[in-house]
Amino acid sequence: GQNIDQPTEMTATEGAIVQINCTYQTSGFNGLFWYQQHAGEAPTFLSYNVLDGLEEKGRFSSFLSRSKGYSYLLLKELQMKDSASYLCTVRGSGGYNKLIFGAGIRLAVHP
Amino acid sequence: NAGVMQNPRHLVRRRGQEARLRCSPMKGHSHVYWYRQLPEEGLKFMVYLQKENIIDESGMPKERFSAEFPKEGPSILRIQQVVRGDSAAYFCASSPKLDPWRGYTFGSGTRLTVV
């Protein structure tokens, strides 16, 4: 089966660091994406991991452990505009870009 | 350099009517994907199309739903005889052949409300 688990909600303070976790069980694996989605808007690409380890891109970093079926997204120096849903997404097997989305975690950043 | 264009942005239909959702992929993108997002839920894959071909429709209900991506013009997701449970946000995404590093580019979605 295909399953992606994320917490439902998180809150954090402006300027802080927050780690958003994701575990997955999928029938195949060809990479893991994190997307950001503001309410009523389209998901936008944040990061991509296909090998184990940490990928850093500005204030955002993403980590992957394929053996554990685990990833996290790390957001530093939180800003109010980071309040959004964060979607953990796995590309399964099949040779093309079919993505399996988690339900997403709603992050609320407070002053 | 327009992104993925979806229209209409909002669509209201009465039960039993037809809904037509349009998606124009990014320039140079030949692969189109449709996803549905119910309130408080994740995006669920519906169908993957290339020009004039349906590659994978495993996520699309067998009845009332159909999709096409003609040689000319946008991709169309068609829902016949809509029911209240069809109310959702429908997102279209596009990609070039296979872009392993970026996944998709999403459109802004069409929010369908069935009354």
Short mmCIF file of C-alpha atoms in Angstrom, two decimals:
data_model
loop_
_atom_site.label_atom_id
_atom_site.label_comp_id
_atom_site.label_asym_id
_atom_site.label_seq_id
_atom_site.Cartn_x
_atom_site.Cartn_y
_atom_site.Cartn_z
CA GLY A 1 0.00 0.00 0.00
CA GLN A 2 0.89 3.66 -0.14
CA ASN A 3 0.96 5.70 3.02
CA ILE A 4 2.52 9.01 3.97
CA ASP A 5 2.21 10.17 7.57
CA GLN A 6 2.64 13.71 8.82
CA PRO A 7 1.48 15.50 11.94
CA THR A 8 -1.61 17.58 11.32
CA GLU A 9 -0.69 20.92 12.85
CA MET A 10 2.26 22.74 14.33
CA THR A 11 2.80 26.18 15.78
CA ALA A 12 6.06 28.08 16.05
CA THR A 13 7.38 31.53 16.84
CA GLU A 14 8.74 34.04 14.37
CA GLY A 15 12.53 33.76 14.17
CA ALA A 16 12.61 30.21 15.51
CA ILE A 17 13.59 26.92 13.86
CA VAL A 18 11.00 24.22 13.18
CA GLN A 19 11.36 20.63 12.00
CA ILE A 20 8.49 19.01 10.11
CA ASN A 21 8.62 15.22 9.97
CA CYS A 22 7.28 12.73 7.47
CA THR A 23 7.31 8.93 7.31
CA TYR A 24 6.32 6.99 4.25
CA GLN A 25 5.61 3.47 3.05
CA THR A 26 5.26 3.22 -0.70
CA SER A 27 5.52 0.36 -3.15
CA GLY A 28 8.36 2.10 -4.98
CA PHE A 29 10.59 5.10 -4.39
CA ASN A 30 12.07 7.53 -6.89
CA GLY A 31 12.52 10.62 -4.81
CA LEU A 32 10.81 12.71 -2.15
CA PHE A 33 9.56 16.26 -2.60
CA TRP A 34 8.42 18.91 -0.17
CA TYR A 35 5.85 21.42 -1.37
CA GLN A 36 4.49 24.53 0.34
CA GLN A 37 0.82 25.38 -0.08
CA HIS A 38 -0.80 28.59 1.16
CA ALA A 39 -4.53 28.43 1.73
CA GLY A 40 -6.43 28.57 -1.54
CA GLU A 41 -3.29 28.50 -3.66
CA ALA A 42 -1.28 26.02 -5.70
CA PRO A 43 1.47 23.93 -4.13
CA THR A 44 4.93 25.31 -4.86
CA PHE A 45 8.12 23.28 -4.99
CA LEU A 46 10.52 23.56 -2.04
CA SER A 47 12.97 20.68 -2.17
CA TYR A 48 13.83 17.31 -3.63
CA ASN A 49 15.78 14.39 -2.13
CA VAL A 50 16.59 11.15 -3.86
CA LEU A 51 19.73 10.13 -1.95
CA ASP A 52 20.16 9.88 1.82
CA GLY A 53 21.34 12.99 3.56
CA LEU A 54 20.67 16.67 3.93
CA GLU A 55 19.92 19.13 1.13
CA GLU A 56 20.23 22.78 2.10
CA LYS A 57 18.69 25.67 0.23
CA GLY A 58 18.69 29.00 2.02
CA ARG A 59 16.36 28.94 5.03
CA PHE A 60 15.02 25.51 4.06
CA SER A 61 16.76 22.14 4.42
CA SER A 62 15.41 18.68 3.76
CA PHE A 63 16.70 15.35 5.02
CA LEU A 64 16.06 11.84 3.76
CA SER A 65 16.69 8.37 5.16
CA ARG A 66 15.48 5.78 2.66
CA SER A 67 16.15 2.82 4.95
CA LYS A 68 13.88 4.34 7.61
CA GLY A 69 11.30 5.73 5.21
CA TYR A 70 11.75 9.11 6.88
CA SER A 71 12.24 12.71 5.87
CA TYR A 72 12.13 16.06 7.55
CA LEU A 73 11.93 19.66 6.42
CA LEU A 74 13.81 22.18 8.51
CA LEU A 75 12.78 25.82 8.39
CA LYS A 76 15.10 28.40 9.94
CA GLU A 77 14.54 32.04 10.88
CA LEU A 78 10.81 31.59 10.61
CA GLN A 79 8.81 34.41 9.07
CA MET A 80 5.09 35.08 9.26
CA LYS A 81 4.79 34.29 5.55
CA ASP A 82 5.94 30.73 6.29
CA SER A 83 2.49 30.04 7.75
CA ALA A 84 1.21 27.47 5.26
CA SER A 85 0.70 23.76 4.73
CA TYR A 86 3.78 21.66 3.99
CA LEU A 87 3.23 18.59 1.84
CA CYS A 88 5.52 15.58 1.95
CA THR A 89 5.32 13.89 -1.44
CA VAL A 90 6.85 10.69 -2.78
CA ARG A 91 7.41 9.75 -6.38
CA GLY A 92 6.72 6.05 -6.64
CA SER A 93 7.84 3.55 -9.22
CA GLY A 94 6.36 3.43 -12.68
CA GLY A 95 8.80 5.41 -14.74
CA TYR A 96 7.03 8.72 -14.67
CA ASN A 97 6.07 11.59 -12.49
CA LYS A 98 3.20 10.17 -10.46
CA LEU A 99 3.37 11.76 -7.02
CA ILE A 100 1.82 10.49 -3.81
CA PHE A 101 0.94 13.31 -1.45
CA GLY A 102 0.60 13.29 2.29
CA ALA A 103 -2.28 15.25 3.80
CA GLY A 104 0.13 18.00 4.75
CA ILE A 105 0.91 19.74 8.00
CA ARG A 106 -0.49 23.17 8.76
CA LEU A 107 2.19 25.40 10.26
CA ALA A 108 1.12 28.55 12.07
CA VAL A 109 3.88 31.11 12.80
CA HIS A 110 3.14 33.54 15.62
CA PRO A 111 4.92 36.80 16.42
CA ASN B 1 6.58 32.96 -19.57
CA ALA B 2 3.17 32.05 -18.24
CA GLY B 3 2.87 29.21 -15.77
CA VAL B 4 0.22 26.52 -15.77
CA MET B 5 -3.10 28.21 -16.48
CA GLN B 6 -6.33 26.81 -15.15
CA ASN B 7 -9.81 28.14 -15.69
CA PRO B 8 -12.20 28.87 -14.35
CA ARG B 9 -10.81 29.63 -10.92
CA HIS B 10 -14.17 29.00 -9.29
CA LEU B 11 -17.05 26.98 -10.72
CA VAL B 12 -20.49 26.47 -9.24
CA ARG B 13 -22.71 23.75 -10.63
CA ARG B 14 -26.07 22.32 -9.61
CA ARG B 15 -26.35 18.60 -9.02
CA GLY B 16 -26.75 16.79 -12.33
CA GLN B 17 -25.00 19.41 -14.45
CA GLU B 18 -21.68 19.00 -16.23
CA ALA B 19 -18.42 20.61 -15.15
CA ARG B 20 -15.58 21.32 -17.57
CA LEU B 21 -12.20 22.27 -16.15
CA ARG B 22 -9.45 23.54 -18.43
CA CYS B 23 -5.70 23.42 -18.08
CA SER B 24 -3.05 24.93 -20.34
CA PRO B 25 0.38 23.54 -19.44
CA MET B 26 3.55 25.60 -19.30
CA LYS B 27 5.16 26.29 -22.64
CA GLY B 28 7.30 23.34 -23.63
CA HIS B 29 5.60 20.93 -21.22
CA SER B 30 4.03 17.91 -22.83
CA HIS B 31 2.90 16.03 -19.72
CA VAL B 32 -0.24 16.97 -17.79
CA TYR B 33 -1.48 15.60 -14.48
CA TRP B 34 -4.79 16.20 -12.71
CA TYR B 35 -5.13 16.00 -8.94
CA ARG B 36 -8.12 16.47 -6.66
CA GLN B 37 -7.93 17.94 -3.18
CA LEU B 38 -10.82 17.51 -0.80
CA PRO B 39 -11.03 19.87 2.20
CA GLU B 40 -8.48 19.00 4.87
CA GLU B 41 -7.04 16.20 2.74
CA GLY B 42 -3.97 15.68 0.58
CA LEU B 43 -3.89 15.87 -3.19
CA LYS B 44 -5.02 12.65 -4.83
CA PHE B 45 -3.78 11.63 -8.26
CA MET B 46 -6.48 11.31 -10.89
CA VAL B 47 -4.99 11.06 -14.37
CA TYR B 48 -1.78 11.55 -16.34
CA LEU B 49 -1.90 12.55 -19.99
CA GLN B 50 0.42 13.33 -22.83
CA LYS B 51 -0.72 14.92 -26.06
CA GLU B 52 -3.59 12.82 -27.45
CA ASN B 53 -2.86 9.98 -25.01
CA ILE B 54 -4.10 8.95 -21.60
CA ILE B 55 -1.14 7.29 -19.91
CA ASP B 56 -2.57 6.49 -16.48
CA GLU B 57 -6.15 7.08 -15.35
CA SER B 58 -5.98 4.77 -12.33
CA GLY B 59 -7.03 7.53 -9.93
CA MET B 60 -10.06 8.67 -11.85
CA PRO B 61 -13.54 7.34 -11.00
CA LYS B 62 -14.72 5.01 -13.75
CA GLU B 63 -18.04 6.75 -14.15
CA ARG B 64 -18.86 10.38 -14.92
CA PHE B 65 -15.21 11.51 -15.13
CA SER B 66 -13.16 11.82 -18.30
CA ALA B 67 -10.04 13.67 -19.37
CA GLU B 68 -8.42 14.59 -22.63
CA PHE B 69 -5.36 16.45 -23.87
CA PRO B 70 -5.88 17.13 -27.57
CA LYS B 71 -3.19 17.93 -30.08
CA GLU B 72 -4.30 21.55 -30.04
CA GLY B 73 -5.72 23.34 -27.06
CA PRO B 74 -5.87 22.80 -23.33
CA SER B 75 -6.37 19.64 -21.36
CA ILE B 76 -9.97 19.20 -20.23
CA LEU B 77 -11.25 17.39 -17.15
CA ARG B 78 -14.94 16.69 -17.60
CA ILE B 79 -17.31 15.67 -14.83
CA GLN B 80 -20.79 14.67 -15.92
CA GLN B 81 -23.87 14.70 -13.67
CA VAL B 82 -22.01 16.25 -10.78
CA VAL B 83 -22.87 15.30 -7.20
CA ARG B 84 -22.13 17.11 -3.92
CA GLY B 85 -19.17 14.81 -3.27
CA ASP B 86 -17.43 16.20 -6.37
CA SER B 87 -16.97 19.54 -4.59
CA ALA B 88 -13.21 19.94 -4.29
CA ALA B 89 -10.22 21.82 -5.61
CA TYR B 90 -8.92 20.34 -8.86
CA PHE B 91 -5.29 21.05 -9.61
CA CYS B 92 -3.54 20.57 -12.90
CA ALA B 93 0.22 20.25 -13.11
CA SER B 94 2.61 19.95 -16.00
CA SER B 95 6.17 18.85 -16.55
CA PRO B 96 8.56 18.40 -19.41
CA LYS B 97 9.33 14.85 -20.45
CA LEU B 98 10.77 13.84 -17.13
CA ASP B 99 12.14 16.53 -14.85
CA PRO B 100 13.48 14.58 -11.92
CA TRP B 101 14.56 17.59 -9.92
CA ARG B 102 11.43 19.64 -9.75
CA GLY B 103 8.46 17.35 -9.99
CA TYR B 104 5.68 19.47 -11.33
CA THR B 105 4.57 23.03 -11.79
CA PHE B 106 1.03 23.40 -10.51
CA GLY B 107 -1.73 25.64 -11.71
CA SER B 108 -3.79 27.70 -9.24
CA GLY B 109 -6.61 25.19 -9.32
CA THR B 110 -10.32 25.22 -10.02
CA ARG B 111 -12.57 25.17 -7.00
CA LEU B 112 -15.72 23.30 -7.88
CA THR B 113 -18.77 23.75 -5.69
CA VAL B 114 -21.81 21.58 -6.33
CA VAL B 115 -25.02 22.96 -4.90
#
